[in-house]
Tab-separated table of N, CA and C in Angstrom:
chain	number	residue	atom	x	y	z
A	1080	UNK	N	-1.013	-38.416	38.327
A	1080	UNK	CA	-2.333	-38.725	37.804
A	1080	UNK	C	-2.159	-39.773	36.695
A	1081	UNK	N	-3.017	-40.981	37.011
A	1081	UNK	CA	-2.597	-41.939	35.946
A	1081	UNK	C	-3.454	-41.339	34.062
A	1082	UNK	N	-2.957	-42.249	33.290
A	1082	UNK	CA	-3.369	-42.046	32.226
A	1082	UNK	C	-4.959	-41.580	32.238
A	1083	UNK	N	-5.437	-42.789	33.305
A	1083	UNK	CA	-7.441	-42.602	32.605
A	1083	UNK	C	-7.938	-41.362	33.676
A	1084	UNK	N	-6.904	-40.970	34.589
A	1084	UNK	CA	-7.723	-39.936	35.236
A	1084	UNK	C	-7.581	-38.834	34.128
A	1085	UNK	N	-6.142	-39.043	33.847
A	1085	UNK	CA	-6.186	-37.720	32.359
A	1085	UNK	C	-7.179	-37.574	31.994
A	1086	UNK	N	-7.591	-38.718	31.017
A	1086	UNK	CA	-8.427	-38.696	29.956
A	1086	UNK	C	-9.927	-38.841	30.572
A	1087	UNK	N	-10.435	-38.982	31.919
A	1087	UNK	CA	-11.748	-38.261	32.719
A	1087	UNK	C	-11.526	-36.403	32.339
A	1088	UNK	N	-10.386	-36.632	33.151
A	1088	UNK	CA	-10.135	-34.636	33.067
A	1088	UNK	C	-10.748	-34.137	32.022
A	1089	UNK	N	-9.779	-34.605	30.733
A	1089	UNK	CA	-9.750	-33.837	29.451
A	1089	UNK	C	-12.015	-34.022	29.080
A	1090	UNK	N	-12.251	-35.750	29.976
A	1090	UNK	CA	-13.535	-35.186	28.995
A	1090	UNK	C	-13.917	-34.286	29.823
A	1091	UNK	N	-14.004	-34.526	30.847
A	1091	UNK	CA	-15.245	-32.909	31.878
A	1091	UNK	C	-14.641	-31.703	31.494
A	1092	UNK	N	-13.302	-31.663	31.094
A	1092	UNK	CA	-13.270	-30.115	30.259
A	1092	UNK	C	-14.533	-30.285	29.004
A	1093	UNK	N	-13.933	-31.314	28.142
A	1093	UNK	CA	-14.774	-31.025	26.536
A	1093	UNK	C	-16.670	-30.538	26.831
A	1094	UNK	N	-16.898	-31.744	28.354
A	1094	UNK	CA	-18.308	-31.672	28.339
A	1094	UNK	C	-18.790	-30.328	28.849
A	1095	UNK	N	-17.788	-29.728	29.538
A	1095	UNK	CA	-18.206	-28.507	30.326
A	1095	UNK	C	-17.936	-27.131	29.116
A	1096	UNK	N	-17.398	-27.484	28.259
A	1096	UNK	CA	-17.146	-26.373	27.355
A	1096	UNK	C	-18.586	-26.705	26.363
A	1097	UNK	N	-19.025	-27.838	25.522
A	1097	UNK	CA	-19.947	-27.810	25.473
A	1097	UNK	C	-21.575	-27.428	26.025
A	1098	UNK	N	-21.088	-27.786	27.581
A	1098	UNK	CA	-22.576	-26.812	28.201
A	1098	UNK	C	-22.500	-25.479	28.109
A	1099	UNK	N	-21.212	-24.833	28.203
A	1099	UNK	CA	-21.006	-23.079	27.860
A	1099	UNK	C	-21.820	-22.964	26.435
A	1100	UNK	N	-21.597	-23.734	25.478
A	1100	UNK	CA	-21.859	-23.353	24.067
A	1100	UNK	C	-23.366	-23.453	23.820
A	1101	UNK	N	-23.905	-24.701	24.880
A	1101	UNK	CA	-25.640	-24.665	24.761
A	1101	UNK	C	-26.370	-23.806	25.688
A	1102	UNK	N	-25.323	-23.665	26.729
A	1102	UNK	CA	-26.005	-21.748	27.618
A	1102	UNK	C	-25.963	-20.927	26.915
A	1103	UNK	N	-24.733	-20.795	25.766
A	1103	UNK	CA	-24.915	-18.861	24.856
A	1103	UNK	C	-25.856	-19.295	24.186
A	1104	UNK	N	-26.430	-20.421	23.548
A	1104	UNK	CA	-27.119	-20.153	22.649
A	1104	UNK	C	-26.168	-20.618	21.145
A	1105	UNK	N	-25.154	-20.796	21.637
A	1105	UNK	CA	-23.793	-21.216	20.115
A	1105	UNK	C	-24.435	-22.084	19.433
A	1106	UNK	N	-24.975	-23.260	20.248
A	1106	UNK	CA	-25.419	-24.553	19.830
A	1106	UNK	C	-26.733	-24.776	20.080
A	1107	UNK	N	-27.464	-25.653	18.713
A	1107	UNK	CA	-28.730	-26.060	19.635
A	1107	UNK	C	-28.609	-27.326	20.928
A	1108	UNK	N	-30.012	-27.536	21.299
A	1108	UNK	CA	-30.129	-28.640	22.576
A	1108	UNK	C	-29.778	-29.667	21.292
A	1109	UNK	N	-30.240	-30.094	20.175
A	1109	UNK	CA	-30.158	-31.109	19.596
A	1109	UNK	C	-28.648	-31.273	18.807
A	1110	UNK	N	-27.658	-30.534	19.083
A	1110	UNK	CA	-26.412	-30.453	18.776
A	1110	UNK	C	-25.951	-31.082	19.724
A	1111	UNK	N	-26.288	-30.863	20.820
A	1111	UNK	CA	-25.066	-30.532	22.483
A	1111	UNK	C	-25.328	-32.362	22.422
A	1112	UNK	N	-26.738	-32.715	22.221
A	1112	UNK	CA	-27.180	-33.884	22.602
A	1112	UNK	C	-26.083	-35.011	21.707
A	1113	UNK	N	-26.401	-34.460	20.471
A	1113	UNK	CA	-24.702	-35.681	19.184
A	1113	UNK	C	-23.821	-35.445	19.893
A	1114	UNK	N	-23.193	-34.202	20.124
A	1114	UNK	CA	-21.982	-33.905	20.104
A	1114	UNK	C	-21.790	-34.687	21.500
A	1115	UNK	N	-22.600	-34.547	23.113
A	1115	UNK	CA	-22.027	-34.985	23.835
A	1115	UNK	C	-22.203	-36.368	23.957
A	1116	UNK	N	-22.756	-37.219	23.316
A	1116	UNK	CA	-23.048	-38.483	23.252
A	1116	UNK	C	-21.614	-39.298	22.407
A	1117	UNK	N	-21.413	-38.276	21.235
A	1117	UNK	CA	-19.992	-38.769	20.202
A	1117	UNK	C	-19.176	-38.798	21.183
A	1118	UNK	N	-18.703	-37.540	21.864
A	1118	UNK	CA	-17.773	-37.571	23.058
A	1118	UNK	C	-17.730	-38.354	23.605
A	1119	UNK	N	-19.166	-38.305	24.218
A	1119	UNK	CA	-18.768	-39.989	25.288
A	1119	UNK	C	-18.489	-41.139	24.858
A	1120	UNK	N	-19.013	-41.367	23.496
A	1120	UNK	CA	-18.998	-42.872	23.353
A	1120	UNK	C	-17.570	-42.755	22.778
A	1121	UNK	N	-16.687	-41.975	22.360
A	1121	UNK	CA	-15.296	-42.312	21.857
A	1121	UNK	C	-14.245	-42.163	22.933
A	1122	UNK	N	-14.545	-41.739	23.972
A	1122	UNK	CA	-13.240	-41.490	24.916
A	1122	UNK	C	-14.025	-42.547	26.197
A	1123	UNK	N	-14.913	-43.463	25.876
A	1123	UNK	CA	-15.099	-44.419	26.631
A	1123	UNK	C	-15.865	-43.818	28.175
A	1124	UNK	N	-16.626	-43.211	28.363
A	1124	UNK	CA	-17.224	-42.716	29.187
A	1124	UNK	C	-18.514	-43.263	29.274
A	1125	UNK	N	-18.930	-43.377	30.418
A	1125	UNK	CA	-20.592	-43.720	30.566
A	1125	UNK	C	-21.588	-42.555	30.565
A	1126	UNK	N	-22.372	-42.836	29.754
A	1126	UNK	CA	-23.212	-41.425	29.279
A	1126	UNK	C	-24.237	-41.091	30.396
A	1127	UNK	N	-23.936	-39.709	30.911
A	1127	UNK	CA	-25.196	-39.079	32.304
A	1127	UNK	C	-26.511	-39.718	31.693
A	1128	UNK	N	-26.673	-40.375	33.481
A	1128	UNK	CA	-28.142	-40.375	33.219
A	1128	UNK	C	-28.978	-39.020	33.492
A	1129	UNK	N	-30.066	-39.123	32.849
A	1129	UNK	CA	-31.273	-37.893	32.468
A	1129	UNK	C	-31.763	-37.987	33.791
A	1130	UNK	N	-32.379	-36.890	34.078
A	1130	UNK	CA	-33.032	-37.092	35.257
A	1130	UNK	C	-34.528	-36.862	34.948
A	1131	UNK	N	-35.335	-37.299	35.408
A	1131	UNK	CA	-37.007	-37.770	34.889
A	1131	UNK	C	-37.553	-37.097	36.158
């Protein structure tokens, strides 16, 4: 697995541990929203589009 598939991996872990934390209730929606946006924009990811 090259380097950037790593670092895909590692984010869909971070992002998927974050959706656990806004399902219990750990976090608010307006947390999950910084936090997964910081994520993305520092490990170079293109941020999900919303669905309308």
């Amino acid at each position: 697995m090259s380097s950037e598939e790593q670092k895909h991996q590692l984010y869909l872990k971070q992002k998927a541990l974050l959706d656990t934390f806004v399902e219990k209730h750990a976090i608010s929606r307006e947390q999950y929203e910084k936090s997964l946006h910081d994520l993305t924009e520092k490990m170079g990811e293109k941020l999900p589009e919303k669905d309308t």
